[in-house]
Coordinates of C-alpha atoms and ligand atoms in Angstrom, one line a residue:
X154 CA 124.6 140.6 118.1
X155 CA 125.8 139.9 114.7
X156 CA 123.2 138.7 111.8
X157 CA 125.0 135.2 111.9
X158 CA 124.7 134.7 115.8
X159 CA 120.9 135.9 115.6
X160 CA 120.2 133.1 113.2
X161 CA 121.6 130.3 115.4
X162 CA 119.3 127.7 116.4
X163 CA 119.1 126.4 119.9
X164 CA 121.4 123.4 119.3
X165 CA 124.0 125.7 117.8
X166 CA 123.6 127.8 121.0
X167 CA 124.4 124.8 123.1
X168 CA 127.5 124.1 121.0
X169 CA 128.6 127.8 121.3
X170 CA 128.1 127.8 124.9
X171 CA 130.4 124.7 125.3
X172 CA 132.9 126.3 123.1
X173 CA 132.9 129.4 125.5
X174 CA 133.3 127.2 128.3
X175 CA 136.6 125.8 127.1
X176 CA 135.5 123.1 124.9
X177 CA 137.9 122.8 122.0
X178 CA 136.7 123.2 118.5
X179 CA 138.8 120.5 117.2
X180 CA 136.9 118.2 119.6
X181 CA 133.4 118.7 118.0
X182 CA 132.2 115.7 116.2
X183 CA 128.5 114.7 115.2
X184 CA 126.6 111.9 113.8
X185 CA 123.6 110.9 111.8
X186 CA 122.4 107.5 113.3
X187 CA 119.9 105.8 111.3
X188 CA 118.6 102.3 112.0
X189 CA 118.6 100.5 108.8
X190 CA 115.0 99.1 109.0
X191 CA 113.5 101.3 106.2
X192 CA 114.1 104.0 103.9
X193 CA 114.7 107.7 105.1
X194 CA 111.8 110.1 105.1
X195 CA 111.4 113.8 105.1
X196 CA 111.6 113.9 108.9
X197 CA 115.1 112.3 108.7
X198 CA 116.0 115.1 106.1
X199 CA 115.8 117.7 109.2
X200 CA 118.1 115.6 111.3
X201 CA 120.6 115.1 108.4
X202 CA 120.7 118.8 107.8
X203 CA 121.0 119.6 111.3
X204 CA 123.8 117.3 112.1
X205 CA 125.7 117.8 108.7
X206 CA 124.9 121.5 109.0
X207 CA 126.7 121.5 112.3
X208 CA 129.8 119.7 110.7
X209 CA 129.9 122.3 107.8
X210 CA 129.5 125.2 110.3
X211 CA 132.3 124.1 112.5
X212 CA 134.3 122.2 109.9
X213 CA 133.9 119.1 112.2
X214 CA 133.6 115.4 111.1
X215 CA 130.1 113.8 110.9
X216 CA 129.9 110.1 110.9
X217 CA 127.2 108.1 109.3
X218 CA 126.3 105.6 112.0
X219 CA 124.0 102.6 111.4
X220 CA 122.4 101.7 114.6
X221 CA 122.0 98.2 113.5
X222 CA 121.2 96.3 116.8
X223 CA 118.0 94.5 115.7
X224 CA 118.8 91.6 113.2
X225 CA 114.9 90.8 112.9
X226 CA 114.2 94.3 111.0
X227 CA 117.3 95.3 109.4
X228 CA 118.6 94.8 105.8
X229 CA 121.6 95.6 103.5
X230 CA 119.1 97.0 101.1
X231 CA 118.1 100.0 103.7
X232 CA 121.8 100.5 104.4
X233 CA 122.5 101.0 100.7
X234 CA 119.4 103.3 100.3
X235 CA 120.3 105.5 103.4
X236 CA 123.8 106.1 101.9
X237 CA 122.5 107.0 98.6
X238 CA 119.8 109.2 100.1
X239 CA 122.3 111.3 102.5
X240 CA 124.7 111.6 99.2
X241 CA 122.0 112.9 97.1
X242 CA 121.2 115.4 99.8
X243 CA 124.5 116.7 99.2
X244 CA 126.3 115.7 102.3
X245 CA 129.4 113.6 102.8
X246 CA 130.3 111.7 106.0
X247 CA 133.5 111.4 107.7
X248 CA 133.4 107.6 108.7
X249 CA 130.6 105.0 107.9
X250 CA 130.3 103.3 111.2
X251 CA 128.2 100.6 112.4
X252 CA 127.0 99.8 116.1
X253 CA 127.5 96.2 115.1
X254 CA 131.2 96.8 114.7
X255 CA 131.1 97.4 118.5
X256 CA 129.4 94.3 119.7
X257 CA 132.6 92.7 121.0
X258 CA 133.6 96.2 122.7
X259 CA 129.9 96.4 124.2
X260 CA 130.1 92.7 125.3
X261 CA 133.4 93.3 127.1
X262 CA 132.0 96.4 128.7
X263 CA 129.1 94.5 130.0
X264 CA 131.2 91.8 131.4
X265 CA 132.8 94.7 133.4
X266 CA 129.6 96.0 134.7
X267 CA 128.7 92.6 136.0
X268 CA 132.0 92.3 137.8
X269 CA 131.2 95.8 139.4
X270 CA 127.9 94.5 140.4
X271 CA 126.1 96.9 138.1
X272 CA 124.4 94.2 135.9
X273 CA 122.8 90.9 136.3
X274 CA 121.2 88.0 134.3
X275 CA 117.5 87.8 134.9
X276 CA 115.9 84.5 134.1
X277 CA 112.2 85.6 134.4
X278 CA 109.9 85.6 131.4
X279 CA 109.4 89.0 129.7
X280 CA 105.8 89.2 131.1
X281 CA 107.2 88.6 134.6
X282 CA 109.8 91.6 134.1
X283 CA 106.9 93.7 132.7
X284 CA 104.7 93.0 135.7
X285 CA 107.3 94.2 138.0
X286 CA 108.1 97.3 136.2
X287 CA 105.5 99.5 138.5
X288 CA 104.0 102.6 137.3
X289 CA 105.1 106.1 137.1
X290 CA 103.7 106.7 140.6
X291 CA 104.5 103.4 141.8
X292 CA 107.9 101.7 142.4
X293 CA 108.9 98.6 140.8
X294 CA 109.6 95.3 142.3
X295 CA 113.1 93.7 142.4
X296 CA 113.6 90.5 140.4
X297 CA 114.3 87.3 142.4
X298 CA 117.5 87.1 140.3
X299 CA 118.9 90.6 141.1
X300 CA 121.2 89.4 143.8
X301 CA 123.0 86.7 141.7
X302 CA 126.7 86.4 142.5
X303 CA 129.2 88.0 140.1
X304 CA 130.4 84.6 139.2
X305 CA 127.0 83.0 138.4
X306 CA 126.1 86.2 136.3
X307 CA 129.5 85.9 134.4
X308 CA 128.9 82.2 133.6
X309 CA 125.3 82.7 132.6
X310 CA 126.2 85.6 130.3
X311 CA 128.9 83.9 128.7
X312 CA 126.5 80.9 128.1
X313 CA 124.0 83.3 126.6
X314 CA 126.6 84.4 124.2
X315 CA 127.6 80.9 123.4
X316 CA 124.1 80.1 122.3
X317 CA 123.2 77.7 125.1
X318 CA 119.9 79.2 125.8
X319 CA 116.6 79.7 123.8
X320 CA 115.3 83.1 123.1
X321 CA 113.6 84.6 126.0
X322 CA 115.2 82.4 128.6
X323 CA 117.5 85.0 130.2
X324 CA 118.3 88.7 129.7
X325 CA 121.2 90.8 130.9
X326 CA 119.8 93.9 133.0
X327 CA 121.7 96.8 134.3
X328 CA 121.2 97.0 138.2
X329 CA 120.2 100.5 138.8
X330 CA 117.0 101.2 140.9
X331 CA 113.7 99.8 140.7
X332 CA 112.4 102.7 142.9
X333 CA 113.5 105.4 140.5
X334 CA 110.8 107.8 139.3
X335 CA 112.3 107.5 135.8
X336 CA 110.9 104.0 134.7
X337 CA 113.7 103.6 132.1
X338 CA 116.2 103.5 135.0
X339 CA 114.3 100.5 136.7
X340 CA 117.1 98.0 135.8
X341 CA 116.8 98.2 131.9
X342 CA 117.5 95.3 129.7
X343 CA 120.9 95.5 128.1
X344 CA 121.0 92.2 126.2
X345 CA 118.3 89.8 124.8
X346 CA 118.9 86.5 123.1
X347 CA 117.9 86.5 119.4
X348 CA 118.9 83.4 117.2
X349 CA 118.6 85.6 114.1
X350 CA 121.4 86.2 111.5
X351 CA 122.5 89.8 111.4
X352 CA 123.1 91.5 108.0
X353 CA 126.7 92.2 109.0
X354 CA 127.7 89.8 111.8
X355 CA 125.8 87.0 110.4
X356 CA 125.5 84.3 113.1
X357 CA 128.5 85.4 115.2
X358 CA 126.1 86.6 117.8
X359 CA 123.0 85.4 119.4
X360 CA 122.7 88.0 122.0
X361 CA 122.0 91.6 120.9
X362 CA 122.5 94.8 122.8
X363 CA 119.6 97.1 123.3
X364 CA 119.4 100.7 121.9
X365 CA 120.2 102.5 125.1
X366 CA 123.1 100.3 126.0
X367 CA 124.5 100.6 122.4
X368 CA 123.8 104.4 121.5
X369 CA 125.6 106.3 124.1
X370 CA 128.7 103.7 124.0
X371 CA 128.9 104.0 120.2
X372 CA 128.9 107.8 120.7
X373 CA 131.8 107.4 123.2
X374 CA 133.7 104.9 121.0
X375 CA 133.6 107.4 118.1
X376 CA 134.1 110.3 120.5
X377 CA 131.0 112.2 119.2
X378 CA 130.8 115.4 121.2
X379 CA 127.3 116.2 120.8
X380 CA 124.6 113.4 120.2
X381 CA 121.4 115.0 119.0
X382 CA 118.3 112.9 118.9
X383 CA 114.6 113.5 118.9
X384 CA 112.5 114.5 121.9
X385 CA 111.2 111.0 122.8
X386 CA 114.7 110.2 124.1
X387 CA 114.7 113.1 126.7
X388 CA 113.7 110.5 129.5
X389 CA 116.4 108.2 128.2
X390 CA 119.4 111.0 128.8
X391 CA 119.6 109.9 132.4
X392 CA 120.2 106.3 131.4
X393 CA 122.6 107.4 128.6
X394 CA 124.6 109.2 131.2
X395 CA 124.5 106.3 133.7
X396 CA 126.0 104.0 131.4
X397 CA 128.5 106.6 130.4
X398 CA 129.2 107.1 134.1
X399 CA 130.3 103.4 134.5
X400 CA 132.8 103.2 131.8
X401 CA 134.1 106.8 130.7
X402 CA 137.9 107.3 130.9
X403 CA 138.3 110.9 132.3
X404 CA 140.9 111.5 129.7
X405 CA 138.6 110.9 126.9
X406 CA 135.8 113.1 125.6
X407 CA 132.3 112.4 127.3
X408 CA 129.5 112.7 124.6
X409 CA 126.3 114.6 125.7
X410 CA 122.9 113.9 124.3
X411 CA 120.6 116.8 123.4
X412 CA 117.1 116.6 122.1
X413 CA 115.2 118.4 119.4
X414 CA 111.5 118.0 118.3
X415 CA 110.6 115.4 115.7
X416 CA 109.2 116.9 112.4
X417 CA 105.9 115.9 111.1
X418 CA 104.4 116.7 107.7
X419 CA 100.9 117.2 107.0
X420 CA 98.9 114.7 104.9
X421 CA 101.3 112.0 105.3
X422 CA 103.1 110.0 107.9
X423 CA 106.7 110.0 108.9
X424 CA 107.5 106.7 110.5
X425 CA 109.4 104.1 108.8
X426 CA 107.1 101.4 110.5
X427 CA 104.1 103.2 109.0
X428 CA 105.7 103.7 105.6
X429 CA 106.7 99.8 105.5
X430 CA 103.0 99.1 106.1
X431 CA 101.9 101.1 103.0
X432 CA 104.7 99.2 100.8
X433 CA 103.7 95.7 102.3
X434 CA 99.9 96.5 101.9
X435 CA 100.4 97.6 98.2
X436 CA 98.9 101.1 98.8
X437 CA 102.2 102.4 96.9
X438 CA 104.6 100.6 94.4
X439 CA 107.5 100.6 96.7
X440 CA 109.6 102.8 99.1
X441 CA 110.4 105.1 96.3
X442 CA 106.9 105.5 95.0
X443 CA 106.6 109.3 94.0
X444 CA 103.7 109.6 96.4
X445 CA 105.9 108.5 99.6
X446 CA 107.3 111.2 102.0
X447 CA 110.7 109.3 101.6
X448 CA 113.8 110.9 100.2
X449 CA 113.8 108.4 97.5
X450 CA 110.2 109.0 96.7
X451 CA 110.7 112.9 96.7
X452 CA 113.7 112.2 94.4
X453 CA 111.8 110.1 92.0
X454 CA 108.9 112.7 92.0
X455 CA 111.3 115.4 90.9
X456 CA 112.2 117.2 94.0
X457 CA 115.6 118.5 94.0
X458 CA 118.2 118.2 97.0
X459 CA 118.3 122.0 97.3
X460 CA 114.5 122.3 97.7
X461 CA 114.6 119.7 100.5
X462 CA 117.5 121.4 102.2
X463 CA 115.8 124.9 101.9
X464 CA 112.7 123.4 103.4
X465 CA 114.6 122.0 106.4
X466 CA 116.5 125.4 106.9
X467 CA 113.1 127.3 106.7
X468 CA 111.4 125.1 109.4
X469 CA 114.6 125.0 111.4
X470 CA 114.9 123.1 114.7
X471 CA 112.2 123.3 117.4
X472 CA 111.9 122.4 121.0
X473 CA 108.2 121.2 120.5
X474 CA 106.5 118.9 118.2
X475 CA 104.3 120.4 115.5
X476 CA 102.9 119.5 112.1
X477 CA 104.4 121.5 109.2
X478 CA 102.2 122.1 106.2
X479 CA 103.0 120.1 103.1
X480 CA 102.5 123.1 101.1
X481 CA 105.6 124.6 102.6
X482 CA 107.6 121.9 101.1
X483 CA 106.0 122.3 97.7
X484 CA 106.5 126.1 97.8
X485 CA 110.4 125.3 98.1
X486 CA 110.3 122.8 95.3
X487 CA 108.4 125.2 93.0
X488 CA 110.6 128.0 93.8
X489 CA 113.7 126.0 92.8
X490 CA 112.2 124.4 89.7
X491 CA 111.1 127.8 88.7
X492 CA 114.7 128.8 88.3
X493 CA 116.0 125.6 86.8
X494 CA 113.5 123.8 84.9
X495 CA 113.1 124.3 81.0
X496 CA 109.6 125.3 79.9
X497 CA 108.1 123.0 77.2
X498 CA 104.6 122.5 75.9
X499 CA 102.6 119.4 76.5
X500 CA 98.6 118.8 76.2
X501 CA 97.2 116.4 78.7
X502 CA 93.5 116.5 77.7
X503 CA 93.5 117.2 74.0
X504 CA 90.9 119.0 71.8
X505 CA 91.8 119.1 68.1
X506 CA 92.2 122.7 66.6
X507 CA 92.3 123.0 62.8
X508 CA 93.6 126.1 61.4
X509 CA 91.6 126.5 58.2
X510 CA 93.8 129.3 56.6
X511 CA 97.0 127.3 57.2
X512 CA 98.0 125.3 54.1
X513 CA 97.7 121.7 54.5
X514 CA 101.2 119.9 54.6
X515 CA 103.0 123.2 55.6
X516 CA 104.9 123.4 58.9
X517 CA 107.1 126.1 60.3
X518 CA 109.5 125.8 63.4
X519 CA 109.1 128.6 65.9
X520 CA 111.5 130.1 68.4
X521 CA 110.6 129.2 72.0
X522 CA 112.4 130.6 74.8
X523 CA 113.6 127.7 77.3
X524 CA 113.5 129.7 80.6
X525 CA 112.5 133.5 81.1
X526 CA 114.0 133.1 84.5
X527 CA 117.5 132.2 82.9
X528 CA 118.3 133.6 79.7
X529 CA 121.3 131.4 79.5
X530 CA 119.0 128.5 79.1
X531 CA 118.7 129.6 75.4
X532 CA 115.9 128.6 73.0
X533 CA 114.5 125.9 70.9
X534 CA 112.3 125.3 68.0
X535 CA 108.7 124.0 68.2
X536 CA 106.8 123.0 65.1
X537 CA 103.5 124.7 63.9
X538 CA 101.3 123.2 61.6
X539 CA 97.6 123.2 60.6
X540 CA 96.4 120.7 63.1
X541 CA 97.0 121.3 66.8
X542 CA 96.0 120.2 70.3
X543 CA 95.0 122.5 73.0
X544 CA 93.6 121.5 76.2
X545 CA 89.8 120.8 76.4
X546 CA 89.3 123.2 79.3
X547 CA 90.8 125.9 77.2
X548 CA 87.8 126.2 74.7
X549 CA 84.0 126.9 75.4
X550 CA 81.6 127.7 72.9
X551 CA 80.3 130.6 75.0
X552 CA 81.7 132.4 78.1
X553 CA 81.7 135.5 79.9
X554 CA 84.3 138.3 79.5
X555 CA 86.5 136.8 82.3
X556 CA 87.2 133.6 80.4
X557 CA 90.5 134.7 78.7
X558 CA 90.9 131.5 76.7
X559 CA 89.3 130.5 73.6
X560 CA 85.6 130.9 72.8
X561 CA 83.8 131.2 69.5
X562 CA 84.5 134.5 67.9
X563 CA 87.1 135.2 70.4
X564 CA 91.1 135.4 70.0
X565 CA 93.8 134.1 72.0
X566 CA 97.7 133.8 71.3
X567 CA 99.3 130.4 70.9
X568 CA 102.3 130.6 73.1
X569 CA 105.4 131.1 71.0
X570 CA 103.2 131.4 67.8
X571 CA 100.3 133.2 66.3
X572 CA 97.0 134.7 67.3
X573 CA 94.2 132.5 66.4
X574 CA 90.4 133.0 66.3
X575 CA 87.8 130.3 66.8
X576 CA 85.2 130.2 63.9
X577 CA 83.2 127.3 64.5
X578 CA 83.3 123.9 66.3
X579 CA 82.1 120.2 65.7
X580 CA 80.5 117.8 68.2
X581 CA 79.9 114.2 68.3
X582 CA 76.5 112.5 68.6
X583 CA 76.6 113.0 72.4
X584 CA 77.1 116.8 72.0
X585 CA 80.9 116.6 73.0
X586 CA 83.0 119.1 71.3
X587 CA 85.6 117.2 69.2
X588 CA 87.2 119.8 67.0
X589 CA 87.4 123.5 66.7
X590 CA 87.9 125.3 63.5
X591 CA 90.2 128.4 63.7
X592 CA 91.7 130.9 61.5
X593 CA 95.2 132.4 62.3
X594 CA 96.7 136.0 61.7
X595 CA 99.8 135.5 59.7
X596 CA 101.1 138.8 60.9
X597 CA 100.9 138.0 64.7
X598 CA 103.8 135.6 65.3
X599 CA 105.6 136.0 68.4
X600 CA 109.0 137.7 68.1
X601 CA 108.2 138.6 64.5
X602 CA 108.2 142.3 65.4
X603 CA 108.9 144.8 68.1
X604 CA 106.8 144.3 71.2
X605 CA 104.7 147.4 70.4
X606 CA 103.9 146.4 66.8
X607 CA 102.5 143.0 68.0
X608 CA 98.8 142.8 68.5
X609 CA 98.0 141.9 72.2
X610 CA 95.3 139.7 73.2
X611 CA 94.4 138.8 76.7
X612 CA 94.9 134.9 76.8
X613 CA 97.8 132.7 75.9
X614 CA 97.6 129.0 75.5
X615 CA 100.0 126.1 75.4
X616 CA 99.5 123.8 72.4
X617 CA 101.3 121.1 70.4
X618 CA 101.3 120.3 66.7
X619 CA 99.5 117.1 66.2
X620 CA 101.6 115.5 63.4
X621 CA 104.8 116.3 65.6
X622 CA 103.5 115.4 68.9
X623 CA 104.7 112.3 70.7
X624 CA 102.5 110.4 73.3
X625 CA 103.8 109.7 76.7
X626 CA 102.3 108.4 80.0
X627 CA 101.9 111.2 82.4
X628 CA 101.3 110.4 86.1
X629 CA 99.4 112.9 88.3
X630 CA 99.3 112.8 92.1
X631 CA 97.1 113.8 94.9
X632 CA 97.9 113.5 98.6
X633 CA 98.3 110.0 99.7
X634 CA 96.2 110.7 102.6
X635 CA 93.0 112.7 102.5
X636 CA 93.3 113.8 106.2
X637 CA 95.8 116.5 107.4
X638 CA 97.1 114.3 110.2
X639 CA 96.2 110.6 109.5
X640 CA 98.1 109.3 112.5
X641 CA 96.7 111.9 114.8
X642 CA 93.5 110.3 115.6
X643 CA 93.1 108.2 118.9
X644 CA 90.1 106.0 117.6
X645 CA 91.1 105.6 114.0
X646 CA 94.1 103.9 112.3
X647 CA 96.1 106.0 109.9
X648 CA 95.5 103.4 107.0
X649 CA 91.7 104.4 106.9
X650 CA 92.7 107.7 105.5
X651 CA 94.5 106.5 102.6
X652 CA 93.3 108.3 99.6
X653 CA 92.4 105.7 96.9
X654 CA 92.6 108.2 94.1
X655 CA 96.0 109.6 94.7
X656 CA 97.4 108.5 91.3
X657 CA 95.9 109.3 88.0
X658 CA 97.4 108.1 84.8
X659 CA 96.7 110.0 81.5
X660 CA 98.3 110.4 78.1
X661 CA 100.1 113.4 77.4
X662 CA 101.0 114.8 74.0
X663 CA 104.4 116.3 73.9
X664 CA 106.3 118.8 71.8
X665 CA 109.1 117.0 69.9
X666 CA 112.0 118.4 71.8
X667 CA 111.1 116.1 74.7
X668 CA 111.7 112.8 73.0
X669 CA 115.5 112.9 74.1
X670 CA 114.6 113.5 77.8
X671 CA 116.3 111.3 80.1
X672 CA 115.0 109.7 83.5
X673 CA 115.3 112.4 86.1
X674 CA 115.2 115.4 83.6
X675 CA 112.9 118.1 85.1
X676 CA 110.6 120.5 83.2
X677 CA 107.8 123.0 83.5
X678 CA 105.0 121.8 81.3
X679 CA 103.7 125.2 80.8
X680 CA 100.5 126.0 82.7
X681 CA 100.4 122.5 84.0
X682 CA 103.2 122.3 86.6
X683 CA 106.6 120.8 86.9
X684 CA 107.1 117.3 85.7
X685 CA 110.1 115.1 85.7
X686 CA 110.8 111.7 83.6
X687 CA 110.2 108.8 85.8
X688 CA 112.7 105.8 86.2
X689 CA 109.9 103.5 84.7
X690 CA 110.6 105.3 81.5
X691 CA 111.9 103.5 78.4
X692 CA 112.3 104.6 74.9
X693 CA 109.1 102.8 73.8
X694 CA 107.1 104.2 76.6
X695 CA 108.0 107.5 78.3
X696 CA 106.8 108.2 81.7
X697 CA 106.4 111.5 83.5
X698 CA 105.6 112.5 87.1
X699 CA 104.0 115.6 88.0
X700 CA 106.1 116.8 90.9
X701 CA 103.9 119.8 91.7
X702 CA 101.3 122.1 90.2
X703 CA 102.4 125.6 89.3
X704 CA 100.3 127.1 92.1
X705 CA 99.3 125.8 95.6
X706 CA 95.8 125.1 94.6
X707 CA 95.4 123.1 97.6
X708 CA 96.1 125.9 99.9
X709 CA 93.3 127.9 98.2
X710 CA 90.9 125.1 98.4
X711 CA 91.4 124.7 102.0
X712 CA 90.8 128.4 102.6
X713 CA 87.4 128.4 100.8
X714 CA 86.1 125.7 103.2
Ligands
ATP838 P1 111.0 106.1 112.5 O1 110.0 106.3 113.5 O2 110.7 106.6 111.1 O3 111.7 104.7 112.3 P2 113.3 106.7 114.0 O4 113.7 107.8 114.9 O5 113.2 105.3 114.7 O6 112.2 107.1 113.0 P3 116.1 106.4 113.1 O7 116.5 105.6 111.9 O8 116.4 105.9 114.5 O9 114.5 106.5 113.0 O10 116.4 107.9 113.0 C1 117.7 108.4 112.7 C2 117.8 109.8 113.3 O11 116.8 110.6 112.6 C3 117.6 110.0 114.8 O12 118.3 110.7 115.3 C4 116.0 110.5 114.9 O13 116.0 111.2 116.0 C5 116.0 111.4 113.5 N1 114.7 111.4 113.2 C6 113.9 110.4 113.0 N2 112.7 110.9 112.6 C7 112.7 112.3 112.6 C8 111.7 113.3 112.3 N3 110.3 113.0 112.0 N4 112.1 114.5 112.5 C9 113.3 114.9 112.9 N5 114.2 113.9 113.1 C10 113.8 112.6 113.0
MG839 MG1 113.4 103.6 115.1

């Protein structure tokens, strides 16, 4: 077996087997079929990467199909957001399709089914219909309207279409088998009356087809060869096939449905319905809040399309559901940003340092390497002066030998600059340290001699020059939920696990090179993590998001417990 064959996932094996069985490669066609009732999330990314990945592997077209059969929940805004997200992930679709474009064809096929005695209008209430459904072990009961004449059915169905009835008065049902062991085969509903405007067909229709009736038929119309969906549709496959049996032309390609496991991510929820609740409830600022597991939230947070694709590739496709740890997603973004993000110095929790032997009013511009992982990224200049900020946590009056940062009498190197020594410090009335007085060694400047001639000290700190620094808002994020599986509790609602402290806003002091940064630009704030410029940013008020910390501090915390 070649390396390539070994890496095939089970869906690709299904396709390979079909090709071996004589299926023509040119007949392969795939689709990604979102319902436009919310923004795409990280779970969808798996499905997108699977379907578009198959398209790339087999040079086959992939449609973007909007499964828009429910006018009550679907909106144009979602359609646009979904398109933007798929494009941003780096994929291009062959045709942009809408199930709503097939309403006429679906209606005509439904009429054919009625004529063949395979569908009927049921005039019971939804409660009555539900009562007759039976249980998995007990057959359902046939509707008293099940044996209406074809003519009566045709007339009623047309009147339904013409808006002559109120919602709930009638439905169209497939006439299959109320005794089937598969409850979905017990005369499933094909159409219901909804007097609601649709985002594309407006008020042209007041009957809308159900998902099961629409999906397979849309696949057939588009001649999709492999219709891949998540496992919850496994029991629907029998119905998918039954509907196709009624209308497939043997000269045309017959789509097949195959299932793979839904992907779940720890510490969050991946369900549009639940994410909508967070938006509506105001727990987040919107679908693209950087804490959201949506593609647009991850984008705004600073994730790269490459990191999401690599994550999806690594977790692959599974036959059984499981929860993937969010730290794996973070690992991938860290790995990519390490290669591409320029390093800069920003101080988030400032402590003033005065270099007492540096002349007041003097300044110098030091060379700073932009990215040690990428020499082609070049270098920039950072200003040094008598007054600097370092992080509060980086200074202690006294500390043991393992504290490699600054302590009284001790030395550290300032990144890209000099070695300094802490001589004394000043405190406020409450005893908080407000200033550290240091001296610097003028002969120790980074890059001023050969590596050997430079004196070495254990610790290196990031810093900024106070007179040159600009202030910006920096948003630090914690998990949106403080439970690994917020929607995995039988007795508790996922909303109970929302972390009230998932957003912290602080003021950061930036080195001057950052003043030209644009929304979306990504950086490594040295020792603090990866950050990007948020879309809320303006020239007066820059806003940064922390995409991810430098190390997986979370995994470590959890290990300790
Ligand atoms: P949600 O519950 O979030 O609304 P959905 O399955 O109803 O999800 P759709 O818009 O119907 O959302 O999904 C489009 C495609 O993406 C479907 O083929 C669906 O199976 C797939 N998909 C949705 N969620 C996931 C997930 N968590 N993991 C993998 N694939 C998913
Ligand atoms: Mg859905």
